[in-house]
CSV table of C-alpha atoms and ligand atoms in Angstrom, one decimal:
chain,number,residue,atom,x,y,z
A,27,UNK,CA,-49.3,-136.9,-16.5
A,28,UNK,CA,-51.2,-133.9,-16.9
A,29,UNK,CA,-49.5,-130.6,-15.3
A,30,UNK,CA,-53.1,-130.1,-13.6
A,31,UNK,CA,-53.6,-132.7,-11.9
A,32,UNK,CA,-49.7,-133.2,-10.5
A,33,UNK,CA,-48.3,-129.7,-9.9
A,34,UNK,CA,-45.0,-129.0,-10.2
A,35,UNK,CA,-42.4,-131.3,-12.0
A,36,UNK,CA,-44.7,-132.8,-14.8
A,37,UNK,CA,-44.4,-131.2,-18.2
A,38,UNK,CA,-42.9,-133.6,-20.2
A,39,UNK,CA,-43.7,-132.9,-24.0
A,40,UNK,CA,-44.8,-129.9,-25.7
A,41,UNK,CA,-45.6,-128.4,-28.8
A,42,UNK,CA,-45.2,-125.0,-29.2
A,43,UNK,CA,-45.5,-122.5,-32.3
A,44,UNK,CA,-43.8,-120.4,-30.4
A,45,UNK,CA,-40.7,-117.7,-29.9
A,46,UNK,CA,-39.9,-116.4,-26.7
A,47,UNK,CA,-41.9,-118.7,-24.1
A,48,UNK,CA,-39.1,-121.0,-24.8
A,49,UNK,CA,-37.0,-119.5,-22.3
A,50,UNK,CA,-39.5,-120.9,-19.6
A,51,UNK,CA,-37.8,-124.1,-20.2
A,52,UNK,CA,-34.5,-122.7,-18.7
A,53,UNK,CA,-36.5,-120.7,-15.9
A,54,UNK,CA,-37.8,-123.1,-13.3
A,55,UNK,CA,-36.0,-125.3,-11.2
A,56,UNK,CA,-39.6,-127.2,-10.7
A,57,UNK,CA,-39.4,-127.6,-14.8
A,58,UNK,CA,-35.3,-129.0,-14.7
A,59,UNK,CA,-36.7,-132.5,-16.0
A,60,UNK,CA,-36.4,-131.4,-19.6
A,61,UNK,CA,-39.4,-132.5,-21.6
A,62,UNK,CA,-39.3,-132.9,-25.3
A,63,UNK,CA,-40.7,-130.3,-26.8
A,64,UNK,CA,-41.8,-129.1,-30.7
A,65,UNK,CA,-40.6,-125.7,-31.2
A,66,UNK,CA,-42.0,-124.3,-34.4
A,67,UNK,CA,-42.1,-120.8,-36.3
A,68,UNK,CA,-42.1,-119.4,-39.6
A,69,UNK,CA,-39.0,-118.1,-39.6
A,70,UNK,CA,-36.1,-120.8,-40.1
A,71,UNK,CA,-33.0,-118.7,-38.5
A,72,UNK,CA,-34.8,-118.1,-35.4
A,73,UNK,CA,-36.3,-121.5,-35.0
A,74,UNK,CA,-32.2,-123.2,-36.0
A,75,UNK,CA,-30.4,-121.1,-33.7
A,76,UNK,CA,-33.0,-121.4,-31.0
A,77,UNK,CA,-33.1,-125.6,-31.5
A,78,UNK,CA,-29.2,-125.5,-31.7
A,79,UNK,CA,-28.9,-123.9,-28.2
A,80,UNK,CA,-31.6,-125.8,-26.7
A,81,UNK,CA,-30.2,-128.8,-28.4
A,82,UNK,CA,-26.7,-128.3,-26.4
A,83,UNK,CA,-28.0,-127.6,-23.5
A,84,UNK,CA,-30.8,-130.6,-23.1
A,85,UNK,CA,-29.8,-133.2,-25.7
A,86,UNK,CA,-30.4,-134.2,-29.4
A,87,UNK,CA,-33.4,-135.7,-28.7
A,88,UNK,CA,-35.1,-133.5,-26.3
A,89,UNK,CA,-35.7,-130.9,-28.9
A,90,UNK,CA,-37.9,-131.2,-32.0
A,91,UNK,CA,-38.5,-128.7,-34.6
A,92,UNK,CA,-40.7,-127.8,-37.3
A,93,UNK,CA,-41.3,-124.6,-39.8
A,94,UNK,CA,-44.7,-123.7,-39.9
A,95,UNK,CA,-46.8,-120.7,-40.9
A,96,UNK,CA,-49.8,-120.5,-38.4
A,97,UNK,CA,-51.7,-119.0,-41.2
A,98,UNK,CA,-51.7,-122.3,-43.3
A,99,UNK,CA,-54.2,-125.0,-41.8
A,100,UNK,CA,-52.0,-127.7,-43.5
A,101,UNK,CA,-49.1,-126.7,-42.3
A,102,UNK,CA,-50.4,-126.3,-38.6
A,103,UNK,CA,-51.9,-130.3,-38.6
A,104,UNK,CA,-48.6,-131.4,-39.9
A,105,UNK,CA,-47.2,-130.0,-37.3
A,106,UNK,CA,-49.8,-131.3,-34.8
A,107,UNK,CA,-49.5,-134.9,-36.3
A,108,UNK,CA,-45.7,-135.2,-36.6
A,109,UNK,CA,-45.4,-133.8,-32.8
A,110,UNK,CA,-48.1,-136.1,-31.8
A,111,UNK,CA,-46.8,-139.2,-33.3
A,112,UNK,CA,-43.3,-138.4,-32.1
A,113,UNK,CA,-44.2,-137.9,-28.5
A,114,UNK,CA,-47.2,-140.3,-28.6
A,115,UNK,CA,-48.9,-137.8,-26.6
A,116,UNK,CA,-49.3,-133.8,-25.9
A,117,UNK,CA,-49.8,-132.2,-22.6
A,118,UNK,CA,-48.9,-128.7,-23.3
A,119,UNK,CA,-49.7,-126.5,-26.5
A,120,UNK,CA,-48.8,-122.8,-26.5
A,121,UNK,CA,-50.0,-120.7,-29.3
A,122,UNK,CA,-47.7,-117.7,-28.9
A,123,UNK,CA,-46.7,-116.4,-32.5
A,124,UNK,CA,-47.9,-113.0,-33.2
A,125,UNK,CA,-47.3,-109.7,-34.7
A,126,UNK,CA,-48.5,-106.0,-34.9
A,127,UNK,CA,-49.2,-104.9,-38.5
A,128,UNK,CA,-52.2,-102.3,-38.7
A,129,UNK,CA,-51.7,-101.9,-42.8
A,130,UNK,CA,-51.7,-105.4,-43.1
A,131,UNK,CA,-54.7,-105.6,-40.7
A,132,UNK,CA,-55.6,-108.7,-42.5
A,133,UNK,CA,-52.3,-111.1,-41.7
A,134,UNK,CA,-52.3,-109.8,-38.5
A,135,UNK,CA,-55.9,-110.7,-37.5
A,136,UNK,CA,-55.1,-114.1,-39.6
A,137,UNK,CA,-51.9,-114.6,-37.5
A,138,UNK,CA,-52.9,-113.4,-34.2
A,139,UNK,CA,-56.4,-114.8,-33.5
A,140,UNK,CA,-56.9,-117.4,-36.5
A,141,UNK,CA,-53.4,-118.6,-35.7
A,142,UNK,CA,-54.5,-119.2,-32.2
A,143,UNK,CA,-57.7,-120.8,-33.1
A,144,UNK,CA,-56.1,-123.2,-35.4
A,145,UNK,CA,-53.9,-124.3,-32.9
A,146,UNK,CA,-56.3,-124.5,-30.1
A,147,UNK,CA,-58.5,-126.9,-32.9
A,148,UNK,CA,-55.6,-129.2,-33.1
A,149,UNK,CA,-54.3,-128.8,-30.1
A,150,UNK,CA,-58.3,-130.4,-28.7
A,151,UNK,CA,-58.0,-132.7,-31.4
A,152,UNK,CA,-55.1,-134.8,-30.3
A,153,UNK,CA,-55.7,-134.3,-26.3
A,154,UNK,CA,-58.9,-135.7,-26.6
A,155,UNK,CA,-59.8,-139.1,-25.0
A,156,UNK,CA,-61.5,-140.7,-28.3
A,157,UNK,CA,-58.8,-139.6,-30.7
A,158,UNK,CA,-56.3,-141.1,-27.9
A,159,UNK,CA,-55.4,-138.2,-26.1
A,160,UNK,CA,-55.2,-137.8,-22.2
A,161,UNK,CA,-56.2,-134.0,-22.0
A,162,UNK,CA,-53.6,-131.3,-21.3
A,163,UNK,CA,-52.9,-127.4,-20.9
A,164,UNK,CA,-53.7,-125.3,-24.2
A,165,UNK,CA,-51.9,-121.8,-23.4
A,166,UNK,CA,-53.0,-119.1,-25.4
A,167,UNK,CA,-50.6,-115.8,-25.9
A,168,UNK,CA,-53.2,-112.3,-26.1
A,169,UNK,CA,-51.8,-109.5,-24.8
A,170,UNK,CA,-53.0,-106.4,-22.1
A,171,UNK,CA,-53.9,-105.3,-25.3
A,172,UNK,CA,-56.5,-108.2,-25.5
A,173,UNK,CA,-58.5,-106.1,-22.3
A,174,UNK,CA,-57.8,-102.4,-22.6
A,175,UNK,CA,-58.0,-100.2,-26.0
A,176,UNK,CA,-54.9,-99.4,-27.9
A,177,UNK,CA,-55.6,-96.7,-30.3
A,178,UNK,CA,-52.2,-96.5,-32.3
A,179,UNK,CA,-53.1,-100.5,-32.4
A,180,UNK,CA,-56.6,-101.4,-32.9
A,181,UNK,CA,-56.0,-104.1,-35.3
A,182,UNK,CA,-53.7,-105.7,-33.4
A,183,UNK,CA,-56.1,-105.1,-30.2
A,184,UNK,CA,-59.2,-106.7,-31.7
A,185,UNK,CA,-57.0,-109.9,-32.8
A,186,UNK,CA,-56.3,-109.9,-29.2
A,187,UNK,CA,-59.4,-109.2,-27.3
A,188,UNK,CA,-60.8,-111.8,-29.6
A,189,UNK,CA,-58.1,-114.5,-28.4
A,190,UNK,CA,-59.4,-113.8,-24.7
A,191,UNK,CA,-63.1,-114.6,-25.8
A,192,UNK,CA,-62.2,-117.6,-27.6
A,193,UNK,CA,-60.2,-118.7,-24.6
A,194,UNK,CA,-62.6,-118.5,-22.4
A,195,UNK,CA,-65.2,-119.8,-24.2
A,196,UNK,CA,-63.6,-123.1,-25.0
A,197,UNK,CA,-62.6,-123.2,-21.2
A,198,UNK,CA,-66.6,-123.3,-20.3
A,199,UNK,CA,-67.1,-126.5,-22.9
A,200,UNK,CA,-68.3,-129.3,-21.1
A,201,UNK,CA,-66.3,-131.4,-23.7
A,202,UNK,CA,-63.1,-130.0,-22.7
A,203,UNK,CA,-63.8,-130.7,-18.8
A,204,UNK,CA,-64.7,-134.4,-19.5
A,205,UNK,CA,-61.6,-134.7,-21.6
A,206,UNK,CA,-59.5,-132.8,-19.2
A,207,UNK,CA,-58.4,-129.8,-21.0
A,208,UNK,CA,-57.3,-126.8,-19.6
A,209,UNK,CA,-57.2,-123.7,-21.4
A,210,UNK,CA,-55.6,-120.5,-20.3
A,211,UNK,CA,-54.9,-117.5,-21.3
A,212,UNK,CA,-51.8,-114.8,-20.8
A,213,UNK,CA,-51.6,-111.1,-21.2
A,214,UNK,CA,-48.4,-109.3,-21.0
A,215,UNK,CA,-47.8,-105.9,-21.1
A,216,UNK,CA,-44.9,-104.5,-22.8
A,217,UNK,CA,-41.7,-106.8,-22.8
A,218,UNK,CA,-38.4,-106.5,-24.4
A,219,UNK,CA,-38.7,-107.9,-27.5
A,220,UNK,CA,-38.3,-107.9,-31.2
A,221,UNK,CA,-42.4,-107.1,-32.0
A,222,UNK,CA,-41.3,-103.7,-30.1
A,223,UNK,CA,-39.2,-102.8,-33.1
A,224,UNK,CA,-42.2,-101.6,-35.1
A,225,UNK,CA,-41.6,-100.4,-38.8
A,226,UNK,CA,-43.1,-97.2,-40.5
A,227,UNK,CA,-46.9,-98.1,-40.9
A,228,UNK,CA,-47.2,-100.9,-38.5
A,229,UNK,CA,-48.6,-98.6,-35.7
A,230,UNK,CA,-51.1,-95.5,-36.3
A,231,UNK,CA,-49.1,-93.3,-33.9
A,232,UNK,CA,-45.6,-94.3,-33.1
A,233,UNK,CA,-44.8,-91.2,-31.1
A,234,UNK,CA,-48.3,-92.1,-29.0
A,235,UNK,CA,-46.8,-95.9,-28.9
A,236,UNK,CA,-43.8,-94.6,-27.4
A,237,UNK,CA,-44.8,-92.0,-25.0
A,238,UNK,CA,-47.1,-94.6,-23.6
A,239,UNK,CA,-44.3,-97.4,-23.5
A,240,UNK,CA,-42.3,-94.8,-21.7
A,241,UNK,CA,-45.4,-94.4,-19.0
A,242,UNK,CA,-46.3,-98.1,-18.2
A,243,UNK,CA,-42.0,-99.1,-18.9
A,244,UNK,CA,-40.9,-102.6,-20.4
A,245,UNK,CA,-40.6,-105.5,-19.1
A,246,UNK,CA,-38.2,-108.2,-19.1
A,247,UNK,CA,-38.9,-111.6,-21.0
A,248,UNK,CA,-37.8,-113.6,-17.8
A,249,UNK,CA,-40.9,-111.6,-15.8
A,250,UNK,CA,-43.1,-112.7,-18.6
A,251,UNK,CA,-42.3,-116.3,-18.6
A,252,UNK,CA,-42.4,-116.4,-14.7
A,253,UNK,CA,-45.7,-115.7,-14.7
A,254,UNK,CA,-46.3,-118.3,-17.6
A,255,UNK,CA,-45.0,-120.6,-15.5
A,256,UNK,CA,-47.2,-119.6,-12.3
A,257,UNK,CA,-50.0,-119.5,-14.6
A,258,UNK,CA,-49.6,-123.5,-15.9
A,259,UNK,CA,-48.3,-124.8,-12.4
A,260,UNK,CA,-51.7,-123.8,-10.8
A,261,UNK,CA,-54.0,-126.7,-10.5
A,262,UNK,CA,-58.1,-126.6,-11.9
A,263,UNK,CA,-57.2,-123.3,-12.9
A,264,UNK,CA,-58.9,-123.3,-16.7
A,265,UNK,CA,-60.4,-120.1,-17.9
A,266,UNK,CA,-57.7,-118.0,-15.9
A,267,UNK,CA,-56.7,-114.9,-17.7
A,268,UNK,CA,-53.6,-113.4,-16.3
A,269,UNK,CA,-52.2,-109.9,-16.7
A,270,UNK,CA,-48.4,-109.1,-16.5
A,271,UNK,CA,-47.1,-106.0,-15.7
A,272,UNK,CA,-44.0,-103.9,-14.5
A,273,UNK,CA,-46.3,-103.9,-11.4
A,274,UNK,CA,-46.6,-108.0,-10.9
A,275,UNK,CA,-49.1,-110.2,-12.3
A,276,UNK,CA,-53.1,-110.2,-11.9
A,277,UNK,CA,-55.9,-112.6,-12.5
A,278,UNK,CA,-58.3,-111.0,-14.8
A,279,UNK,CA,-60.5,-113.3,-15.2
A,280,UNK,CA,-61.5,-116.8,-14.2
A,281,UNK,CA,-63.7,-118.3,-16.8
B,25,NAI,N1,-43.2,-107.9,-26.5
B,25,NAI,C1,-44.1,-107.5,-25.9
B,25,NAI,O1,-44.1,-106.4,-25.5
B,25,NAI,C2,-45.7,-108.3,-26.1
B,25,NAI,C3,-45.9,-109.5,-26.9
B,25,NAI,N2,-47.0,-110.0,-26.6
B,25,NAI,C4,-47.0,-111.4,-27.2
B,25,NAI,O2,-46.4,-112.4,-27.3
B,25,NAI,C5,-46.2,-113.3,-28.5
B,25,NAI,C6,-44.7,-113.3,-28.7
B,25,NAI,O3,-44.4,-112.2,-29.3
B,25,NAI,P1,-42.8,-111.8,-29.3
B,25,NAI,O4,-42.1,-112.5,-28.5
B,25,NAI,O5,-43.1,-110.6,-28.2
B,25,NAI,O6,-42.3,-111.2,-30.1
B,25,NAI,P2,-41.4,-111.4,-31.3
B,25,NAI,O7,-41.8,-110.7,-32.9
B,25,NAI,O8,-39.8,-111.9,-30.5
B,25,NAI,O9,-42.0,-113.0,-31.9
B,25,NAI,C7,-42.8,-113.6,-33.2
B,25,NAI,C8,-42.7,-114.5,-33.4
B,25,NAI,O10,-43.7,-115.0,-33.9
B,25,NAI,C9,-43.4,-115.2,-35.2
B,25,NAI,N3,-44.3,-115.3,-36.7
B,25,NAI,C10,-44.7,-114.3,-36.8
B,25,NAI,N4,-45.4,-115.1,-38.2
B,25,NAI,C11,-45.9,-116.0,-37.9
B,25,NAI,C12,-46.4,-116.8,-38.7
B,25,NAI,N5,-47.4,-116.7,-39.6
B,25,NAI,N6,-46.3,-118.1,-38.3
B,25,NAI,C13,-45.5,-118.3,-37.4
B,25,NAI,N7,-45.0,-118.0,-36.7
B,25,NAI,C14,-45.2,-116.2,-37.1
B,25,NAI,C15,-42.2,-114.4,-35.4
B,25,NAI,O11,-40.9,-114.8,-36.5
B,25,NAI,C16,-41.5,-114.5,-34.2
B,25,NAI,O12,-40.7,-115.4,-33.9
B,25,NAI,C17,-46.9,-112.7,-29.6
B,25,NAI,O13,-48.3,-112.9,-29.5
B,25,NAI,C18,-47.2,-111.0,-29.2
B,25,NAI,O14,-48.3,-111.0,-29.2
B,25,NAI,C19,-48.4,-109.6,-25.9
B,25,NAI,C20,-47.6,-108.5,-25.1
B,25,NAI,C21,-46.9,-108.0,-25.3
B,26,LIG,C1,-45.7,-102.2,-30.2
B,26,LIG,C2,-46.2,-102.9,-29.2
B,26,LIG,C3,-46.8,-104.3,-29.8
B,26,LIG,C4,-47.3,-104.6,-29.0
B,26,LIG,C5,-46.8,-105.1,-27.7
B,26,LIG,C6,-48.2,-105.4,-26.8
B,26,LIG,O1,-48.6,-106.4,-26.7
B,26,LIG,C7,-49.0,-104.1,-26.5
B,26,LIG,C8,-49.2,-103.5,-25.6
B,26,LIG,C9,-50.6,-102.8,-25.3
B,26,LIG,C10,-50.9,-102.2,-24.2
B,26,LIG,C11,-50.2,-102.2,-22.9
B,26,LIG,C12,-50.9,-102.0,-22.0
B,26,LIG,C13,-49.7,-101.8,-20.7
B,26,LIG,C14,-50.8,-100.7,-19.9
B,26,LIG,C15,-49.7,-101.1,-18.2
B,26,LIG,O2,-48.9,-101.9,-18.1
B,26,LIG,C16,-50.3,-100.6,-17.1
B,26,LIG,O3,-51.1,-99.2,-17.5
B,26,LIG,C17,-51.4,-101.2,-16.6
B,26,LIG,C18,-53.1,-101.1,-17.1
B,26,LIG,C19,-53.6,-102.3,-16.8
B,26,LIG,C20,-53.3,-103.4,-16.2
B,26,LIG,C21,-54.1,-104.3,-15.4
B,26,LIG,C22,-53.6,-104.9,-14.4
B,26,LIG,O4,-53.1,-106.0,-14.6
B,26,LIG,O5,-54.2,-104.5,-13.4
């Protein structure tokens, strides 16, 4: 069953290159029928500890994991084909990996934008009816930096603007409608995670960032995962781009 057509309690299997978004699985009574998930991250320690925690809670068989660097085509392909063969179909893909790095801006673009493109193309391939899929949902995690300028982090902002444009563009493609593939995009403001602990050189002005953050405030991860859940549980919303700030969530675009 696809989340789109049936609303609540419909998550069954996920293929997720992500870190914090796994918390959505704890979040809502409406997803308390635990889907089978495949978690992925380039960092094996983060991945293993997350999976151990989830396996203890939900059962060994529910949680798969595989280390994957989203910069590497072959690793991303392998991740998706293993997930597809373990689960027989994919219902939801979340492209969530991201870094801030103005010094190594090529890396920043390769992870944040190209990584999302690699994951989206694999998602489309495995969800397409002609390949034995039956549609599904692809959520790309951008940032508010994908819709507003960020002077202390231009490469990061460019990568996230790219994610917003990429997601909206696929959402309007007729093949996605025919194949029941839904594209969504989440644009959170600052949330309390590791990405905020930047080192020298990662930003073009640590002070500027800190002052800005003081003004906007920093959200809890739970607020973001709540918005994520609302986004995927809204039916027929392909092309939706949702912002999440301390003031609440807002639909910025609908295709
Ligand atoms: N925390 C925040 O303030 C905001 C975060 N975001 C976005 O949310 C997403 C998740 O980030 P957070 O959980 O906040 O930060 P995080 O730093 O905790 O998580 C990012 C994860 O991406 C993984 N990663 C890095 N390079 C990778 C690669 N090459 N291949 C696979 N995985 C890789 C890291 O190991 C890490 O676990 C990112 O795309 C970020 O840009 C968006 C808006 C605000
Ligand atoms: C060092 C941090 C790196 C990455 C974290 C994150 O991805 C970067 C965010 C960059 C900009 C955040 C801007 C936040 C702005 C606000 O919270 C408010 O000024 C709201 C502004 C517009 C909201 C649009 C809306 O929802 O109405």
